[in-house]
PDB file of C-alpha atoms in Angstrom:
ATOM      1  CA  GLN A   1       0.000   0.000   0.000  1.00 83.00           C
ATOM      2  CA  VAL A   2       1.024   3.573  -0.659  1.00 90.00           C
ATOM      3  CA  GLN A   3      -0.078   6.534   1.407  1.00 94.00           C
ATOM      4  CA  LEU A   4       0.005  10.062   0.014  1.00 96.00           C
ATOM      5  CA  VAL A   5      -0.254  13.175   2.178  1.00 97.00           C
ATOM      6  CA  GLU A   6      -0.532  16.606   0.589  1.00 97.00           C
ATOM      7  CA  SER A   7       0.271  19.932   2.210  1.00 98.00           C
ATOM      8  CA  GLY A   8       0.988  23.511   1.244  1.00 98.00           C
ATOM      9  CA  GLY A   9      -2.414  24.722   0.193  1.00 98.00           C
ATOM     10  CA  GLY A  10      -3.841  28.011   1.366  1.00 98.00           C
ATOM     11  CA  SER A  11      -5.370  31.314   0.372  1.00 98.00           C
ATOM     12  CA  VAL A  12      -3.450  33.795  -1.760  1.00 98.00           C
ATOM     13  CA  GLN A  13      -4.178  36.778  -3.917  1.00 98.00           C
ATOM     14  CA  ALA A  14      -3.976  36.627  -7.667  1.00 98.00           C
ATOM     15  CA  GLY A  15      -0.376  36.786  -8.807  1.00 98.00           C
ATOM     16  CA  GLY A  16       0.868  35.016  -5.708  1.00 98.00           C
ATOM     17  CA  SER A  17       2.643  31.696  -5.336  1.00 98.00           C
ATOM     18  CA  LEU A  18       2.233  28.463  -3.424  1.00 98.00           C
ATOM     19  CA  ARG A  19       4.205  25.235  -3.301  1.00 98.00           C
ATOM     20  CA  LEU A  20       2.305  22.024  -2.752  1.00 98.00           C
ATOM     21  CA  SER A  21       4.042  18.966  -1.348  1.00 98.00           C
ATOM     22  CA  CYS A  22       3.024  15.320  -1.412  1.00 97.00           C
ATOM     23  CA  VAL A  23       4.867  12.864   0.801  1.00 96.00           C
ATOM     24  CA  ALA A  24       4.606   9.234  -0.223  1.00 93.00           C
ATOM     25  CA  SER A  25       5.032   6.364   2.203  1.00 90.00           C
ATOM     26  CA  GLY A  26       4.841   2.640   1.696  1.00 85.00           C
ATOM     27  CA  TYR A  27       6.179   0.669  -1.237  1.00 76.00           C
ATOM     28  CA  ILE A  28       6.508   2.392  -4.597  1.00 73.00           C
ATOM     29  CA  ALA A  29       8.129   0.530  -7.440  1.00 73.00           C
ATOM     30  CA  ASN A  30      11.154   2.148  -9.063  1.00 73.00           C
ATOM     31  CA  ASN A  31       9.270   2.714 -12.314  1.00 73.00           C
ATOM     32  CA  TYR A  32       6.525   4.867 -10.780  1.00 87.00           C
ATOM     33  CA  CYS A  33       4.714   7.919 -12.025  1.00 93.00           C
ATOM     34  CA  MET A  34       2.974  10.650 -10.053  1.00 95.00           C
ATOM     35  CA  GLY A  35       0.671  13.513 -10.771  1.00 97.00           C
ATOM     36  CA  TRP A  36      -1.289  16.465  -9.482  1.00 98.00           C
ATOM     37  CA  PHE A  37      -4.989  16.806 -10.133  1.00 98.00           C
ATOM     38  CA  ARG A  38      -7.509  19.440  -9.112  1.00 98.00           C
ATOM     39  CA  GLN A  39     -11.230  19.706  -8.791  1.00 98.00           C
ATOM     40  CA  ALA A  40     -13.267  22.852  -8.328  1.00 96.00           C
ATOM     41  CA  PRO A  41     -16.861  22.761  -7.041  1.00 92.00           C
ATOM     42  CA  GLY A  42     -19.225  21.731  -9.796  1.00 94.00           C
ATOM     43  CA  LYS A  43     -16.419  20.935 -12.223  1.00 96.00           C
ATOM     44  CA  ALA A  44     -14.786  17.771 -13.430  1.00 96.00           C
ATOM     45  CA  ARG A  45     -11.439  16.656 -12.101  1.00 96.00           C
ATOM     46  CA  GLU A  46      -8.557  18.038 -14.160  1.00 97.00           C
ATOM     47  CA  GLY A  47      -5.081  16.642 -14.567  1.00 98.00           C
ATOM     48  CA  VAL A  48      -2.734  19.521 -13.815  1.00 98.00           C
ATOM     49  CA  ALA A  49       0.707  17.955 -14.180  1.00 98.00           C
ATOM     50  CA  GLY A  50       2.405  14.578 -14.051  1.00 97.00           C
ATOM     51  CA  ILE A  51       5.918  13.233 -13.924  1.00 95.00           C
ATOM     52  CA  THR A  52       7.566   9.881 -14.548  1.00 91.00           C
ATOM     53  CA  HIS A  53      10.265   8.340 -12.392  1.00 88.00           C
ATOM     54  CA  TYR A  54      12.878   9.435 -14.937  1.00 88.00           C
ATOM     55  CA  GLY A  55      11.659  13.030 -14.951  1.00 88.00           C
ATOM     56  CA  SER A  56       9.505  13.342 -18.048  1.00 92.00           C
ATOM     57  CA  SER A  57       6.639  15.715 -17.342  1.00 94.00           C
ATOM     58  CA  ASN A  58       3.313  16.752 -18.823  1.00 95.00           C
ATOM     59  CA  TYR A  59       1.318  19.899 -18.058  1.00 97.00           C
ATOM     60  CA  ALA A  60      -2.171  21.122 -18.742  1.00 97.00           C
ATOM     61  CA  ASP A  61      -2.209  24.044 -21.159  1.00 97.00           C
ATOM     62  CA  SER A  62      -3.876  26.204 -18.522  1.00 97.00           C
ATOM     63  CA  VAL A  63      -0.838  25.983 -16.204  1.00 98.00           C
ATOM     64  CA  LYS A  64       2.082  25.795 -18.620  1.00 98.00           C
ATOM     65  CA  GLY A  65       4.683  28.422 -17.803  1.00 97.00           C
ATOM     66  CA  ARG A  66       3.212  29.003 -14.342  1.00 98.00           C
ATOM     67  CA  PHE A  67       3.354  25.614 -12.574  1.00 98.00           C
ATOM     68  CA  THR A  68       6.340  23.307 -12.183  1.00 98.00           C
ATOM     69  CA  ILE A  69       6.194  19.704 -11.039  1.00 97.00           C
ATOM     70  CA  SER A  70       9.278  18.190  -9.433  1.00 96.00           C
ATOM     71  CA  GLN A  71      10.285  15.342  -7.181  1.00 93.00           C
ATOM     72  CA  ASP A  72      12.827  14.615  -4.485  1.00 90.00           C
ATOM     73  CA  ASN A  73      13.360  10.886  -4.543  1.00 85.00           C
ATOM     74  CA  ALA A  74      15.452  10.935  -1.388  1.00 87.00           C
ATOM     75  CA  LYS A  75      12.506  12.419   0.504  1.00 88.00           C
ATOM     76  CA  ASN A  76       9.793  10.501  -1.379  1.00 90.00           C
ATOM     77  CA  THR A  77       8.191  13.874  -2.022  1.00 94.00           C
ATOM     78  CA  LEU A  78       6.422  15.332  -5.022  1.00 96.00           C
ATOM     79  CA  TYR A  79       6.113  19.093  -5.414  1.00 97.00           C
ATOM     80  CA  LEU A  80       4.000  21.494  -7.405  1.00 98.00           C
ATOM     81  CA  GLN A  81       5.355  25.025  -7.537  1.00 98.00           C
ATOM     82  CA  MET A  82       2.538  27.348  -8.532  1.00 98.00           C
ATOM     83  CA  ASN A  83       3.389  30.892  -9.602  1.00 98.00           C
ATOM     84  CA  ASN A  84       1.272  33.730 -10.934  1.00 98.00           C
ATOM     85  CA  LEU A  85      -1.836  32.126  -9.500  1.00 98.00           C
ATOM     86  CA  LYS A  86      -5.212  33.064 -10.932  1.00 98.00           C
ATOM     87  CA  PRO A  87      -8.711  32.868  -9.419  1.00 97.00           C
ATOM     88  CA  GLU A  88      -9.497  30.038 -11.832  1.00 97.00           C
ATOM     89  CA  ASP A  89      -6.774  27.956 -10.141  1.00 98.00           C
ATOM     90  CA  THR A  90      -9.001  27.744  -7.050  1.00 98.00           C
ATOM     91  CA  ALA A  91      -9.678  24.071  -6.368  1.00 98.00           C
ATOM     92  CA  MET A  92      -8.912  21.103  -4.180  1.00 98.00           C
ATOM     93  CA  TYR A  93      -5.565  19.715  -5.320  1.00 98.00           C
ATOM     94  CA  TYR A  94      -4.847  16.006  -5.132  1.00 98.00           C
ATOM     95  CA  CYS A  95      -1.655  14.031  -5.431  1.00 97.00           C
ATOM     96  CA  ALA A  96      -1.799  10.669  -7.193  1.00 97.00           C
ATOM     97  CA  ALA A  97       0.650   7.826  -7.730  1.00 95.00           C
ATOM     98  CA  LYS A  98       0.957   4.694  -9.782  1.00 92.00           C
ATOM     99  CA  SER A  99       3.441   2.064  -8.729  1.00 87.00           C
ATOM    100  CA  ALA A 100       4.213   1.087 -12.319  1.00 86.00           C
ATOM    101  CA  THR A 101       5.265   2.643 -15.602  1.00 84.00           C
ATOM    102  CA  CYS A 102       3.197   5.444 -17.150  1.00 88.00           C
ATOM    103  CA  GLN A 103       3.457   6.620 -20.702  1.00 88.00           C
ATOM    104  CA  TRP A 104       4.004  10.362 -21.151  1.00 85.00           C
ATOM    105  CA  TYR A 105       0.496  10.858 -22.556  1.00 89.00           C
ATOM    106  CA  GLN A 106      -1.071   9.099 -19.555  1.00 91.00           C
ATOM    107  CA  LEU A 107       0.405  11.347 -16.879  1.00 93.00           C
ATOM    108  CA  ARG A 108      -2.694  13.549 -16.560  1.00 93.00           C
ATOM    109  CA  VAL A 109      -5.238  10.771 -16.935  1.00 92.00           C
ATOM    110  CA  GLY A 110      -6.935  10.039 -13.643  1.00 92.00           C
ATOM    111  CA  PHE A 111      -7.842   6.375 -14.068  1.00 92.00           C
ATOM    112  CA  VAL A 112      -4.173   5.508 -14.646  1.00 93.00           C
ATOM    113  CA  TYR A 113      -3.419   6.133 -10.983  1.00 95.00           C
ATOM    114  CA  ASN A 114      -4.249   3.744  -8.189  1.00 92.00           C
ATOM    115  CA  TYR A 115      -3.262   5.782  -5.134  1.00 95.00           C
ATOM    116  CA  TRP A 116      -4.674   9.165  -4.134  1.00 97.00           C
ATOM    117  CA  GLY A 117      -4.159  11.642  -1.336  1.00 97.00           C
ATOM    118  CA  GLN A 118      -6.868  13.434   0.588  1.00 97.00           C
ATOM    119  CA  GLY A 119      -6.267  16.780  -1.065  1.00 97.00           C
ATOM    120  CA  THR A 120      -5.220  20.288  -0.084  1.00 98.00           C
ATOM    121  CA  GLN A 121      -7.328  23.368  -0.790  1.00 98.00           C
ATOM    122  CA  VAL A 122      -5.991  26.245  -2.872  1.00 98.00           C
ATOM    123  CA  THR A 123      -7.998  29.469  -2.958  1.00 98.00           C
ATOM    124  CA  VAL A 124      -6.960  32.409  -5.114  1.00 98.00           C
ATOM    125  CA  SER A 125      -8.739  35.721  -4.684  1.00 97.00           C
ATOM    126  CA  SER A 126      -8.856  38.503  -7.244  1.00 94.00           C
TER     127      SER A 126
END
């Protein structure tokens, strides 16, 4: 089993920054992939960014140039650096992991992942 715990959410004004963290515990195979998803009230879940164990990443068009996904393997931690935040970024953000290989084009596809965190709320005011 894999446990994922997110942190770093909060309330910021438009233009501000936040860094989300996701600490993974339990067994994760070496050829894992991980991702960040978000869901706003009344909207479908959206794949924000994903990364493979070898560092290949994939971003939603809406966050390209503003968000950066990264990982610290020594700390079993996934990050999402979010800059120039906009009100439309307001959502619950979830970390997800798959303890097996992902293809690049699957990184932002929710059903690929079999482990999910509880989420951390991000609120951006105008």
